Coordinates of C-alpha atoms in Angstrom, one line a residue:
Chain A
M1 CA -1.4 -8.2 3.8
A2 CA 2.3 -8.7 3.3
P3 CA 3.6 -12.0 4.4
T4 CA 5.7 -11.6 7.6
N5 CA 8.6 -13.6 6.1
S6 CA 9.6 -10.7 3.8
L7 CA 10.3 -8.2 6.7
R8 CA 12.6 -5.5 5.6
L9 CA 15.6 -5.9 7.8
D10 CA 17.0 -2.4 7.4
R11 CA 13.7 -0.7 8.3
S12 CA 12.7 -3.0 11.2
T13 CA 13.7 -3.1 14.7
A14 CA 15.9 -5.8 16.1
T15 CA 13.0 -6.7 18.4
D16 CA 10.7 -7.3 15.4
I17 CA 13.3 -9.2 13.5
L18 CA 14.2 -11.4 16.4
S19 CA 10.5 -12.0 17.4
L20 CA 9.6 -15.7 17.3
V21 CA 6.7 -14.9 15.0
H22 CA 9.0 -13.4 12.3
I23 CA 11.6 -16.2 12.8
R24 CA 9.0 -18.9 12.5
S25 CA 7.4 -17.3 9.4
V26 CA 10.9 -17.1 7.7
L27 CA 11.8 -20.7 8.5
Q28 CA 8.4 -22.1 7.4
R29 CA 8.5 -20.2 4.1
L30 CA 12.0 -21.4 3.6
E31 CA 10.8 -24.9 3.7
D32 CA 8.6 -24.2 0.7
T33 CA 11.4 -22.5 -1.2
I34 CA 13.9 -25.3 -0.4
L35 CA 11.3 -27.9 -1.6
F36 CA 10.6 -26.1 -4.8
Q37 CA 14.3 -25.8 -5.5
L38 CA 14.9 -29.5 -4.7
I39 CA 12.1 -30.5 -7.1
E40 CA 13.6 -28.4 -9.8
R41 CA 17.0 -29.8 -9.3
A42 CA 15.5 -33.4 -9.2
Q43 CA 14.5 -33.2 -12.8
Y44 CA 18.1 -33.3 -14.0
A45 CA 20.5 -36.1 -13.7
H46 CA 23.3 -36.4 -11.2
N47 CA 25.9 -35.0 -13.4
A48 CA 28.9 -35.8 -11.2
K49 CA 31.2 -34.1 -13.6
M50 CA 29.7 -30.8 -12.5
Y51 CA 31.1 -31.3 -8.9
A52 CA 34.6 -32.5 -9.9
P53 CA 37.4 -30.0 -9.5
G54 CA 39.0 -29.3 -12.8
A55 CA 36.6 -31.4 -14.9
F56 CA 36.2 -28.5 -17.4
A57 CA 39.6 -27.7 -18.7
E58 CA 38.4 -24.3 -20.1
L59 CA 37.5 -23.0 -16.6
K60 CA 41.1 -23.5 -15.8
T61 CA 42.6 -22.2 -18.9
R62 CA 40.4 -19.3 -19.5
E63 CA 39.0 -18.4 -16.1
Q64 CA 42.0 -19.6 -13.9
W65 CA 39.4 -21.6 -12.0
D66 CA 40.7 -24.8 -10.4
K67 CA 37.5 -25.8 -8.6
S68 CA 34.3 -27.3 -9.9
W69 CA 31.7 -26.2 -12.5
V70 CA 29.2 -25.6 -9.7
E71 CA 31.6 -23.7 -7.6
W72 CA 32.3 -21.5 -10.6
F73 CA 28.5 -20.8 -11.0
L74 CA 28.3 -20.0 -7.4
K75 CA 31.2 -17.5 -7.7
E76 CA 29.7 -15.9 -10.8
T77 CA 26.3 -15.6 -9.2
E78 CA 27.6 -14.5 -5.8
S79 CA 29.8 -11.9 -7.5
A80 CA 26.9 -10.2 -9.1
H81 CA 25.0 -10.4 -5.8
A82 CA 28.1 -9.0 -4.0
K83 CA 27.8 -5.8 -6.1
C84 CA 24.3 -5.5 -4.7
R85 CA 25.6 -5.8 -1.2
R86 CA 23.8 -9.1 -0.6
W87 CA 26.5 -10.4 1.8
Q88 CA 26.3 -7.4 4.1
A89 CA 22.8 -8.6 5.2
P90 CA 22.9 -10.5 8.4
D91 CA 21.1 -13.5 7.1
E92 CA 23.1 -14.1 3.9
Y93 CA 26.5 -15.8 3.6
P94 CA 28.3 -16.8 0.3
F95 CA 29.8 -20.0 -0.5
T96 CA 32.6 -18.3 -2.4
D97 CA 35.6 -17.0 -0.4
E98 CA 34.8 -13.4 0.1
A99 CA 38.3 -12.4 -1.0
L100 CA 37.2 -13.4 -4.5
L101 CA 34.0 -11.3 -4.5
P102 CA 33.8 -7.8 -5.8
A103 CA 33.0 -4.8 -3.6
P104 CA 29.4 -3.5 -3.5
I105 CA 28.6 -0.8 -6.0
L106 CA 25.7 0.3 -3.8
P107 CA 26.2 2.2 -0.5
P108 CA 25.9 0.0 2.6
I109 CA 22.7 -0.5 4.3
E110 CA 22.3 0.4 8.0
Y111 CA 20.9 -2.7 9.6
P112 CA 19.8 -2.7 13.2
E113 CA 22.1 -4.6 15.6
I114 CA 20.8 -8.1 15.3
L115 CA 23.7 -10.6 15.6
Y116 CA 26.9 -10.2 17.6
E117 CA 29.1 -10.0 14.7
R118 CA 32.3 -11.6 16.2
A119 CA 30.2 -14.7 17.1
V120 CA 29.0 -15.3 13.6
V121 CA 29.6 -18.8 12.1
N122 CA 29.7 -19.6 8.4
V123 CA 29.1 -23.4 7.8
N124 CA 28.7 -23.1 4.0
P125 CA 31.7 -25.5 3.3
T126 CA 29.8 -28.2 5.4
I127 CA 26.6 -27.5 3.5
Y128 CA 28.3 -27.7 0.1
S129 CA 30.0 -31.1 1.0
H130 CA 26.8 -32.7 2.2
Y131 CA 24.9 -31.3 -0.8
R132 CA 27.4 -32.7 -3.3
D133 CA 28.1 -36.0 -1.7
E134 CA 24.8 -36.9 -0.2
L135 CA 21.9 -34.9 -1.3
V136 CA 22.4 -34.6 -5.1
P137 CA 23.0 -38.4 -5.4
A138 CA 19.9 -39.2 -3.3
L139 CA 17.8 -36.6 -5.1
T140 CA 18.6 -37.8 -8.6
R141 CA 18.6 -41.6 -7.9
A142 CA 15.5 -42.1 -10.2
H143 CA 17.8 -41.1 -13.1
G144 CA 19.9 -44.2 -12.5
E145 CA 23.5 -44.8 -11.2
G146 CA 26.0 -42.4 -12.7
S147 CA 23.4 -40.5 -14.7
D148 CA 24.5 -37.7 -16.8
D149 CA 22.1 -35.6 -19.0
G150 CA 24.6 -33.0 -19.9
Q151 CA 22.2 -30.2 -18.7
Y152 CA 25.1 -28.6 -16.7
G153 CA 23.9 -25.1 -17.0
S154 CA 20.3 -25.7 -15.9
A155 CA 21.4 -28.1 -13.1
A156 CA 24.1 -25.8 -11.8
T157 CA 21.6 -22.9 -11.7
R158 CA 19.2 -25.0 -9.6
D159 CA 22.3 -26.0 -7.4
C160 CA 23.1 -22.4 -6.6
D161 CA 19.4 -21.7 -5.7
T162 CA 19.1 -24.7 -3.6
L163 CA 22.4 -24.1 -1.8
S164 CA 21.5 -20.5 -1.2
A165 CA 18.2 -21.5 0.4
L166 CA 19.8 -24.1 2.5
S167 CA 22.4 -21.7 3.7
R168 CA 19.9 -19.1 4.7
R169 CA 17.9 -21.8 6.6
V170 CA 20.8 -23.1 8.6
H171 CA 22.3 -19.7 9.4
F172 CA 19.1 -18.3 10.5
G173 CA 19.7 -20.5 13.6
M174 CA 21.8 -17.6 14.8
F175 CA 18.7 -15.4 14.8
V176 CA 17.0 -18.2 17.0
S177 CA 20.0 -18.2 19.4
E178 CA 20.1 -14.4 19.6
S179 CA 16.3 -14.2 20.1
K180 CA 16.3 -16.7 22.9
F181 CA 19.4 -15.3 24.5
R182 CA 17.9 -11.9 24.6
S183 CA 14.6 -13.1 26.0
D184 CA 16.4 -14.5 29.0
P185 CA 20.2 -13.9 29.1
A186 CA 20.6 -15.1 32.6
A187 CA 19.4 -18.6 31.8
F188 CA 22.4 -18.8 29.4
V189 CA 25.2 -17.8 31.9
G190 CA 25.8 -21.2 33.4
P191 CA 25.6 -23.4 30.4
I192 CA 27.8 -21.1 28.4
Q193 CA 30.4 -20.9 31.3
Q194 CA 30.4 -24.6 31.6
R195 CA 30.6 -25.1 27.8
D196 CA 27.6 -27.3 28.3
R197 CA 26.4 -27.8 24.7
A198 CA 23.6 -30.1 25.7
A199 CA 22.1 -27.6 28.1
L200 CA 22.4 -24.9 25.5
E201 CA 20.8 -27.0 22.9
G202 CA 18.0 -27.6 25.5
L203 CA 17.5 -23.9 25.9
I204 CA 17.0 -23.1 22.1
T205 CA 15.2 -26.1 20.8
K206 CA 12.0 -27.9 21.3
P207 CA 11.7 -31.5 20.4
E208 CA 7.9 -31.1 19.7
V209 CA 8.5 -28.3 17.4
E210 CA 11.1 -30.4 15.4
A211 CA 8.7 -33.4 15.3
A212 CA 5.9 -31.1 14.0
L213 CA 8.4 -29.6 11.4
L214 CA 9.2 -33.1 10.0
V215 CA 5.5 -34.0 9.7
R216 CA 4.8 -30.7 8.0
L217 CA 7.7 -31.2 5.7
A218 CA 6.6 -34.7 4.6
S219 CA 3.2 -33.3 3.9
K220 CA 4.6 -30.4 1.8
A221 CA 6.8 -32.8 -0.1
K222 CA 3.9 -34.9 -1.0
V223 CA 1.7 -32.1 -2.1
Y224 CA 4.2 -29.9 -3.9
G225 CA 6.0 -32.9 -5.5
Q226 CA 2.9 -34.3 -7.1
D227 CA 3.0 -34.8 -10.9
L228 CA -0.3 -33.2 -11.9
N229 CA 0.1 -33.9 -15.6
N230 CA -2.0 -36.5 -17.4
L231 CA -4.4 -37.0 -14.6
T232 CA -7.1 -39.6 -15.0
P233 CA -10.0 -39.9 -12.6
S234 CA -8.4 -43.0 -11.1
A235 CA -4.8 -41.5 -10.9
D236 CA -3.4 -41.0 -7.6
G237 CA -1.1 -38.0 -8.5
G238 CA 1.4 -39.8 -10.9
T239 CA 4.9 -40.5 -10.1
P240 CA 6.1 -38.0 -7.4
K241 CA 8.7 -35.6 -8.7
I242 CA 10.6 -36.0 -5.5
D243 CA 11.2 -38.7 -2.8
T244 CA 9.6 -37.5 0.5
Q245 CA 12.0 -39.6 2.4
V246 CA 15.0 -37.8 0.9
V247 CA 13.5 -34.4 1.9
V248 CA 12.6 -35.6 5.4
G249 CA 16.0 -37.1 5.8
L250 CA 17.7 -34.0 4.7
Y251 CA 16.1 -32.1 7.5
K252 CA 16.3 -34.8 10.1
E253 CA 19.8 -35.9 9.5
F254 CA 21.4 -32.7 8.2
V255 CA 19.6 -29.4 8.4
I256 CA 18.3 -29.7 12.0
P257 CA 21.5 -31.1 13.5
L258 CA 23.7 -28.6 11.6
T259 CA 21.5 -25.7 12.6
K260 CA 21.9 -26.7 16.3
V261 CA 25.7 -26.7 15.8
V262 CA 25.4 -23.2 14.4
E263 CA 23.2 -22.1 17.2
V264 CA 25.3 -23.4 20.0
D265 CA 28.6 -22.3 18.4
Y266 CA 27.2 -18.8 18.1
L267 CA 26.3 -18.8 21.7
L268 CA 29.7 -20.1 22.8
K269 CA 31.5 -17.6 20.6
R270 CA 29.2 -14.8 21.7
W271 CA 30.6 -15.5 25.2
V272 CA 34.2 -16.2 24.4
Q273 CA 34.7 -13.2 22.3
G274 CA 33.9 -10.8 25.1
P275 CA 32.3 -10.9 28.5
L276 CA 28.8 -11.8 28.1
C277 CA 27.4 -9.2 30.5
S278 CA 27.5 -5.8 31.8
S279 CA 26.6 -4.1 34.9
L280 CA 23.2 -3.5 33.4
L281 CA 22.8 -7.2 32.9
A282 CA 24.1 -7.8 36.4
R283 CA 21.5 -5.6 37.8
H284 CA 18.8 -7.1 35.7
L285 CA 19.9 -10.6 37.0
Q286 CA 19.9 -9.3 40.6
T287 CA 16.3 -8.0 40.1
D288 CA 15.4 -11.5 39.0
Q289 CA 16.8 -12.6 42.2
R290 CA 19.0 -15.2 40.5
P291 CA 21.4 -16.4 43.3
S292 CA 25.0 -16.2 42.2
L293 CA 26.7 -14.1 39.5
P294 CA 30.1 -15.2 38.2
P295 CA 32.6 -12.4 39.4
F296 CA 33.4 -11.3 35.8
L297 CA 29.6 -10.3 35.4
T298 CA 30.0 -7.5 37.9
G299 CA 32.2 -5.3 35.7
D300 CA 31.1 -2.5 33.5
R301 CA 32.2 -3.8 30.2
L302 CA 29.6 -3.8 27.4
D303 CA 31.5 -5.9 25.0
G304 CA 29.3 -8.7 23.7
L305 CA 26.1 -6.9 24.2
S306 CA 24.7 -4.9 21.4
S307 CA 23.3 -1.3 21.9
Q308 CA 19.9 -2.9 21.3
E309 CA 20.3 -5.3 24.0
I310 CA 21.5 -2.5 26.4
E311 CA 18.5 -0.5 25.6
E312 CA 16.2 -3.4 26.2
L313 CA 17.8 -4.2 29.4
Q314 CA 17.5 -0.5 30.4
K315 CA 13.9 -0.6 29.6
S316 CA 13.4 -3.7 31.6
K317 CA 14.8 -1.8 34.7
Q318 CA 12.4 1.1 34.4
Chain B
M1 CA 13.8 -43.5 -15.6
A2 CA 14.9 -40.0 -16.6
P3 CA 12.0 -37.7 -17.2
T4 CA 11.6 -37.0 -20.9
N5 CA 11.7 -33.3 -20.4
S6 CA 15.4 -33.2 -19.8
L7 CA 16.4 -34.7 -23.1
R8 CA 20.1 -33.7 -24.0
L9 CA 19.7 -31.7 -27.2
D10 CA 23.3 -32.1 -28.3
R11 CA 23.1 -36.0 -28.2
S12 CA 19.6 -36.5 -29.5
T13 CA 18.3 -36.6 -33.0
A14 CA 16.0 -33.8 -34.4
T15 CA 13.3 -36.4 -34.6
D16 CA 13.4 -37.1 -31.0
I17 CA 13.7 -33.6 -30.0
L18 CA 10.8 -32.6 -32.3
S19 CA 8.6 -35.5 -31.3
L20 CA 5.3 -34.4 -29.8
V21 CA 6.0 -36.6 -26.6
H22 CA 9.2 -34.6 -26.0
I23 CA 7.6 -31.3 -26.7
R24 CA 4.6 -32.0 -24.6
S25 CA 6.7 -33.2 -21.7
V26 CA 8.9 -30.0 -21.8
L27 CA 5.9 -27.7 -21.9
Q28 CA 4.1 -29.5 -19.1
R29 CA 7.1 -29.5 -16.8
L30 CA 7.7 -25.9 -17.6
E31 CA 4.2 -25.1 -16.3
D32 CA 5.5 -26.4 -12.9
T33 CA 8.7 -24.4 -13.1
I34 CA 6.8 -21.2 -14.0
L35 CA 4.3 -21.7 -11.1
F36 CA 7.1 -22.3 -8.6
Q37 CA 8.9 -19.2 -9.7
L38 CA 5.7 -17.1 -9.7
I39 CA 4.9 -18.3 -6.1
E40 CA 8.5 -17.4 -5.1
R41 CA 8.1 -14.0 -6.6
A42 CA 4.8 -13.3 -5.1
Q43 CA 6.2 -13.4 -1.6
Y44 CA 7.9 -10.1 -2.2
A45 CA 6.3 -6.7 -2.7
H46 CA 5.8 -5.0 -6.1
N47 CA 8.9 -2.9 -5.7
A48 CA 8.2 -0.7 -8.7
K49 CA 11.6 1.0 -8.2
M50 CA 13.3 -2.1 -9.4
Y51 CA 11.8 -1.7 -12.8
A52 CA 12.3 2.0 -13.3
P53 CA 15.3 2.9 -15.5
G54 CA 17.9 5.0 -13.7
A55 CA 16.3 4.5 -10.3
F56 CA 19.7 3.3 -8.8
A57 CA 22.2 6.1 -9.4
E58 CA 25.0 3.8 -8.6
L59 CA 24.2 1.6 -11.5
K60 CA 24.8 4.5 -13.8
T61 CA 27.9 6.1 -12.2
R62 CA 29.7 2.8 -11.4
E63 CA 28.3 0.4 -14.0
Q64 CA 27.5 2.7 -16.8
W65 CA 24.0 1.2 -16.7
D66 CA 21.1 3.4 -17.8
K67 CA 18.4 0.8 -17.6
S68 CA 16.7 -0.8 -14.5
W69 CA 17.8 -2.8 -11.5
V70 CA 16.1 -5.9 -12.9
E71 CA 17.6 -5.5 -16.4
W72 CA 21.0 -5.1 -14.7
F73 CA 20.4 -8.4 -12.8
L74 CA 19.4 -10.1 -16.1
K75 CA 22.5 -8.8 -17.7
E76 CA 24.7 -10.1 -15.0
T77 CA 23.0 -13.4 -14.9
E78 CA 22.9 -13.9 -18.6
S79 CA 26.6 -12.9 -18.9
A80 CA 27.6 -15.7 -16.6
H81 CA 25.4 -18.1 -18.7
A82 CA 26.8 -16.7 -21.9
K83 CA 30.3 -17.9 -20.9
C84 CA 28.7 -21.4 -20.6
R85 CA 27.3 -21.1 -24.0
R86 CA 23.6 -21.1 -22.8
W87 CA 22.5 -18.9 -25.7
Q88 CA 23.7 -21.3 -28.3
A89 CA 21.1 -23.7 -27.3
P90 CA 18.1 -23.6 -29.7
D91 CA 15.7 -23.3 -26.8
E92 CA 17.3 -20.4 -24.9
Y93 CA 17.2 -16.7 -25.7
P94 CA 18.5 -13.9 -23.6
F95 CA 16.8 -10.7 -22.6
T96 CA 20.0 -8.8 -22.8
D97 CA 21.3 -7.4 -26.0
E98 CA 23.7 -10.1 -27.2
A99 CA 26.2 -7.4 -28.1
L100 CA 26.6 -6.9 -24.4
L101 CA 27.2 -10.5 -23.5
P102 CA 30.7 -12.1 -23.3
A103 CA 31.8 -14.8 -25.6
P104 CA 31.5 -18.5 -24.4
I105 CA 34.5 -19.8 -22.7
L106 CA 33.5 -23.3 -23.5
P107 CA 33.8 -24.7 -27.0
P108 CA 30.6 -24.7 -29.0
I109 CA 28.2 -27.7 -28.9
E110 CA 27.1 -29.4 -32.1
Y111 CA 23.3 -29.5 -31.9
P112 CA 21.4 -31.4 -34.6
E113 CA 19.6 -29.1 -37.0
I114 CA 16.2 -28.4 -35.3
L115 CA 15.1 -24.9 -36.2
Y116 CA 15.6 -23.1 -39.5
E117 CA 17.9 -20.5 -38.0
R118 CA 16.9 -17.6 -40.2
A119 CA 13.4 -17.9 -39.1
V120 CA 14.1 -17.7 -35.4
V121 CA 12.0 -15.1 -33.6
N122 CA 13.0 -13.4 -30.2
V123 CA 10.0 -11.9 -28.4
N124 CA 11.7 -11.3 -25.0
P125 CA 11.1 -7.5 -25.2
T126 CA 7.4 -8.3 -25.3
I127 CA 7.7 -10.8 -22.5
Y128 CA 9.7 -8.3 -20.3
S129 CA 7.2 -5.5 -20.9
H130 CA 4.2 -7.6 -19.9
Y131 CA 5.9 -9.1 -16.9
R132 CA 6.8 -5.6 -15.6
D133 CA 3.6 -3.8 -16.4
E134 CA 0.9 -6.5 -16.0
L135 CA 2.2 -9.7 -14.3
V136 CA 4.2 -8.2 -11.4
P137 CA 1.5 -5.8 -10.3
A138 CA -1.2 -8.5 -10.4
L139 CA 1.1 -11.1 -8.7
T140 CA 1.9 -8.8 -5.8
R141 CA -1.5 -7.3 -5.4
A142 CA -1.9 -8.8 -1.9
H143 CA 0.9 -6.6 -0.6
G144 CA -1.1 -3.6 -1.3
E145 CA -1.0 -0.6 -3.7
G146 CA 2.5 0.6 -4.4
S147 CA 4.0 -1.9 -2.1
D148 CA 7.8 -1.9 -1.5
D149 CA 9.6 -4.2 0.9
G150 CA 13.2 -3.2 -0.2
Q151 CA 14.0 -6.9 -0.9
Y152 CA 15.4 -5.8 -4.3
G153 CA 18.0 -8.5 -4.6
S154 CA 15.7 -11.4 -3.7
A155 CA 12.9 -10.1 -5.8
A156 CA 15.1 -9.5 -8.8
T157 CA 16.6 -13.0 -8.5
R158 CA 13.1 -14.4 -8.8
D159 CA 12.3 -12.0 -11.7
C160 CA 15.3 -13.4 -13.6
D161 CA 14.2 -17.0 -13.0
T162 CA 10.5 -16.3 -13.9
L163 CA 11.4 -14.4 -17.0
S164 CA 13.9 -17.0 -18.1
A165 CA 11.2 -19.9 -17.7
L166 CA 8.5 -17.8 -19.5
S167 CA 10.9 -17.1 -22.4
R168 CA 11.7 -20.7 -22.8
R169 CA 8.1 -21.6 -22.7
V170 CA 7.1 -19.1 -25.4
H171 CA 10.0 -19.7 -27.7
F172 CA 9.5 -23.5 -27.5
G173 CA 6.6 -22.7 -29.9
M174 CA 9.1 -22.7 -32.6
F175 CA 9.8 -26.3 -31.9
V176 CA 6.0 -27.0 -32.2
S177 CA 6.0 -25.3 -35.6
E178 CA 9.0 -27.0 -36.8
S179 CA 7.5 -30.3 -35.6
K180 CA 4.2 -29.9 -37.3
F181 CA 5.8 -28.5 -40.4
R182 CA 8.0 -31.6 -40.8
S183 CA 5.2 -34.0 -40.2
D184 CA 3.2 -32.6 -43.1
P185 CA 5.0 -30.0 -45.1
A186 CA 2.6 -29.9 -47.9
A187 CA -0.3 -28.8 -45.7
F188 CA 1.6 -25.6 -45.0
V189 CA 2.3 -24.5 -48.5
G190 CA -1.0 -22.8 -49.3
P191 CA -1.5 -21.0 -46.0
I192 CA 2.2 -19.8 -46.0
Q193 CA 1.9 -18.7 -49.6
Q194 CA -1.3 -16.8 -48.9
R195 CA 0.0 -15.4 -45.6
D196 CA -2.9 -16.8 -43.9
R197 CA -2.1 -16.5 -40.3
A198 CA -5.5 -18.0 -39.2
A199 CA -5.1 -21.1 -41.3
L200 CA -1.5 -21.5 -40.0
E201 CA -2.7 -21.3 -36.4
G202 CA -5.3 -23.8 -37.2
L203 CA -2.6 -26.2 -38.3
I204 CA -0.5 -26.0 -35.2
T205 CA -2.9 -25.5 -32.4
K206 CA -5.7 -27.5 -30.9
P207 CA -8.4 -25.7 -28.9
E208 CA -9.1 -28.8 -26.9
V209 CA -5.5 -29.0 -25.8
E210 CA -5.5 -25.3 -24.9
A211 CA -8.6 -25.8 -22.7
A212 CA -7.1 -28.8 -21.0
L213 CA -4.0 -26.7 -20.3
L214 CA -5.9 -24.1 -18.5
V215 CA -7.7 -26.5 -16.4
R216 CA -4.5 -28.3 -15.5
L217 CA -2.8 -25.0 -14.7
A218 CA -5.7 -24.0 -12.3
S219 CA -5.3 -27.3 -10.6
K220 CA -1.6 -27.0 -10.3
A221 CA -1.9 -23.3 -9.0
K222 CA -4.3 -24.4 -6.4
V223 CA -2.2 -27.5 -5.3
Y224 CA 1.2 -25.9 -5.4
G225 CA 0.1 -22.6 -4.1
Q226 CA -1.3 -23.9 -0.9
D227 CA 0.0 -22.6 2.3
L228 CA 0.6 -25.8 4.3
N229 CA 1.8 -24.2 7.5
N230 CA -0.3 -24.1 10.6
L231 CA -2.8 -26.6 9.4
T232 CA -5.5 -27.5 11.7
P233 CA -7.9 -30.4 11.0
S234 CA -10.6 -27.9 9.9
A235 CA -8.3 -25.7 7.9
D236 CA -8.8 -25.5 4.1
G237 CA -5.3 -24.9 3.1
G238 CA -4.7 -21.5 4.5
T239 CA -4.3 -18.3 2.4
P240 CA -3.1 -19.3 -1.0
K241 CA 0.4 -18.0 -1.9
I242 CA -0.8 -17.2 -5.3
D243 CA -3.9 -16.1 -7.0
T244 CA -5.0 -18.9 -9.5
Q245 CA -6.8 -16.5 -11.7
V246 CA -3.6 -14.5 -12.2
V247 CA -1.8 -17.7 -13.3
V248 CA -4.7 -18.8 -15.6
G249 CA -4.9 -15.3 -17.0
L250 CA -1.2 -15.2 -17.7
Y251 CA -1.5 -18.3 -19.9
K252 CA -4.9 -17.5 -21.5
E253 CA -4.3 -13.8 -22.2
F254 CA -0.5 -13.7 -22.8
V255 CA 1.5 -16.9 -23.0
I256 CA -0.8 -18.8 -25.4
P257 CA -1.5 -15.9 -27.7
L258 CA 2.2 -14.8 -27.8
T259 CA 3.2 -18.3 -28.4
K260 CA 1.0 -18.4 -31.4
V261 CA 2.5 -15.3 -32.8
V262 CA 5.9 -16.9 -32.4
E263 CA 4.7 -20.0 -34.1
V264 CA 3.2 -18.3 -37.0
D265 CA 6.0 -15.8 -37.4
Y266 CA 8.4 -18.6 -37.5
L267 CA 6.5 -20.4 -40.2
L268 CA 6.2 -17.3 -42.3
K269 CA 9.9 -16.4 -42.0
R270 CA 10.8 -20.0 -42.7
W271 CA 9.1 -19.4 -46.1
V272 CA 10.1 -15.9 -47.0
Q273 CA 13.8 -16.6 -46.3
G274 CA 14.1 -19.2 -48.9
P275 CA 12.0 -21.4 -51.1
L276 CA 10.2 -23.8 -48.8
C277 CA 10.6 -26.8 -50.9
S278 CA 12.9 -28.8 -53.0
S279 CA 12.5 -31.4 -55.7
L280 CA 12.7 -34.0 -53.0
L281 CA 9.7 -32.4 -51.3
A282 CA 7.9 -32.0 -54.7
R283 CA 8.3 -35.8 -55.4
H284 CA 7.1 -36.5 -51.9
L285 CA 4.0 -34.3 -52.5
Q286 CA 3.5 -36.1 -55.8
T287 CA 3.5 -39.5 -54.1
D288 CA 0.9 -38.2 -51.7
Q289 CA -1.2 -37.4 -54.7
R290 CA -1.7 -33.9 -53.7
P291 CA -3.2 -32.2 -56.8
S292 CA -1.4 -29.0 -57.7
L293 CA 2.1 -27.9 -56.8
P294 CA 3.0 -24.3 -57.1
P295 CA 5.6 -23.9 -59.9
F296 CA 8.3 -22.6 -57.6
L297 CA 8.3 -26.0 -55.7
T298 CA 9.6 -27.8 -58.7
G299 CA 13.0 -26.4 -58.6
D300 CA 16.0 -28.1 -57.0
R301 CA 16.9 -25.5 -54.3
L302 CA 17.2 -26.9 -50.8
D303 CA 17.2 -23.5 -49.0
G304 CA 14.8 -23.5 -46.2
L305 CA 15.0 -27.2 -45.6
S306 CA 17.5 -28.6 -43.1
S307 CA 19.7 -31.6 -44.0
Q308 CA 17.6 -33.5 -41.3
E309 CA 14.5 -32.7 -43.3
I310 CA 16.0 -33.8 -46.5
E311 CA 17.1 -36.9 -45.0
E312 CA 13.7 -37.6 -43.6
L313 CA 12.0 -36.9 -47.0
Q314 CA 14.6 -39.2 -48.7
K315 CA 13.7 -41.9 -46.1
S316 CA 10.0 -41.4 -46.8
K317 CA 10.7 -42.1 -50.5
Q318 CA 12.6 -45.3 -49.9

């Protein structure tokens, strides 16, 4: 049976894509991908030169590139993927300024309406900074202070892969927000109206799920990070290829908090950009006997609701 | 301490690079990389369309590309890496015709003389065919016959990574040949002269090392391929993400035999391209009291011996 994490977005319904089963499957499988990529990156040294803008004069003189070696690799990789319309997918966001990326050579794909496009958030600059300044130094600590092995191509390739997986993980938070919003739009009205971030966080996150995630992640890091070479009967798995604490810390201090920012920002923008509700929603709310509707919910504007949502609301009225 | 598998080739001596400790470390670490990439690829469907030449009309009309989607991804990726002089490294070989790849934008690196350049073998076409026709179908069998999930970009990215790792693994066989040749050149004279492939294989391979490799690989596949999601106390690791037998079969039936072909072909070409020996070597052989030297070994030509070898032979005479 095909794993549920590789659902084809262009041939699935928004309901399937936004189901919690699908979202959980994608997020858990991404933990493995992120871990594998981190383990691959950790075999190379820190190589600070790779992240320093202008450190390779030839990139400037021959490619008119002022930024770093790694950002150049990202641009090259993301350009190839742009030609294959990767950045049109609702779960993929480039690190490179989209103005620098070529147009797709393939015709556009029709995706179902999943995210409210004007609410979409791109936090890749934050991910890149954290990766460069915190994660890579921690990940490569075993190589020694200021380590440089000159493996700039191999290391940058792993950087691109890791950043891409982290980006997909964090931005998938918008799918979580959209899914929870659709499952109970009325619950979000008050907190959004009051710009109550804490209440919104409360609606979309579960502390027990986060706690379980960190336990699972530590266990994955220990298992997948084992060095299984040169095992003797008495060996305990050799020197781990990755520091479990770095991985757990990455999620606990960065991925989870940043995902929450993305989730809440998305919900707030979903509101600000257009009235959240329609008369359909208003009627839905009334059926649920929720007491008070803000006056602007009684209009007939559909802005901010996808046709998929409208359809679902209609179904719920039948 | 830095892992020995990320030795910087341009700052190390040929002796360090060709040491069996370094070679073993690279090959064993590559097992992990190959496994990780195979596991990543296995989450997507077979997607036969990706490997069919001309299946994407736009690649033909807009990119003048007659070959397959995956080969286009390889060309794009390898072009970016060509700019960073990846293909000048003695352990890296592209799948794309080098005539189609751009020139490096970075100045060339001075590598020590490691391989005898005119004997170098590139078996990437064989690797690609096997990957497309045998490995991908076996790897994705769990998705069902003729499976297609439309994840062509994600799957092709994993294809490029997997092919690249397999290519490096197989071509590293030339380092093995060179290392063993340098450690005892005289032993190779007879078998090379007689074009005795079996004897040459005997000189460079050890059945017990191969057997241990397959055992280690199976254990790695089981450990790294575990599904660690949704574990209950009674769970046995969930459905594996990869079939151990496919991985072991890949090495047993393809990687190891093809590596031997590369190793032996390299040794044979090393000979044919130029007299194997010099008077230095001849004197070295005499010191070792080896009985008979073929007459053509008594000349003074150095073709076929790197300066590094000559230096080492000189040292061994001091």
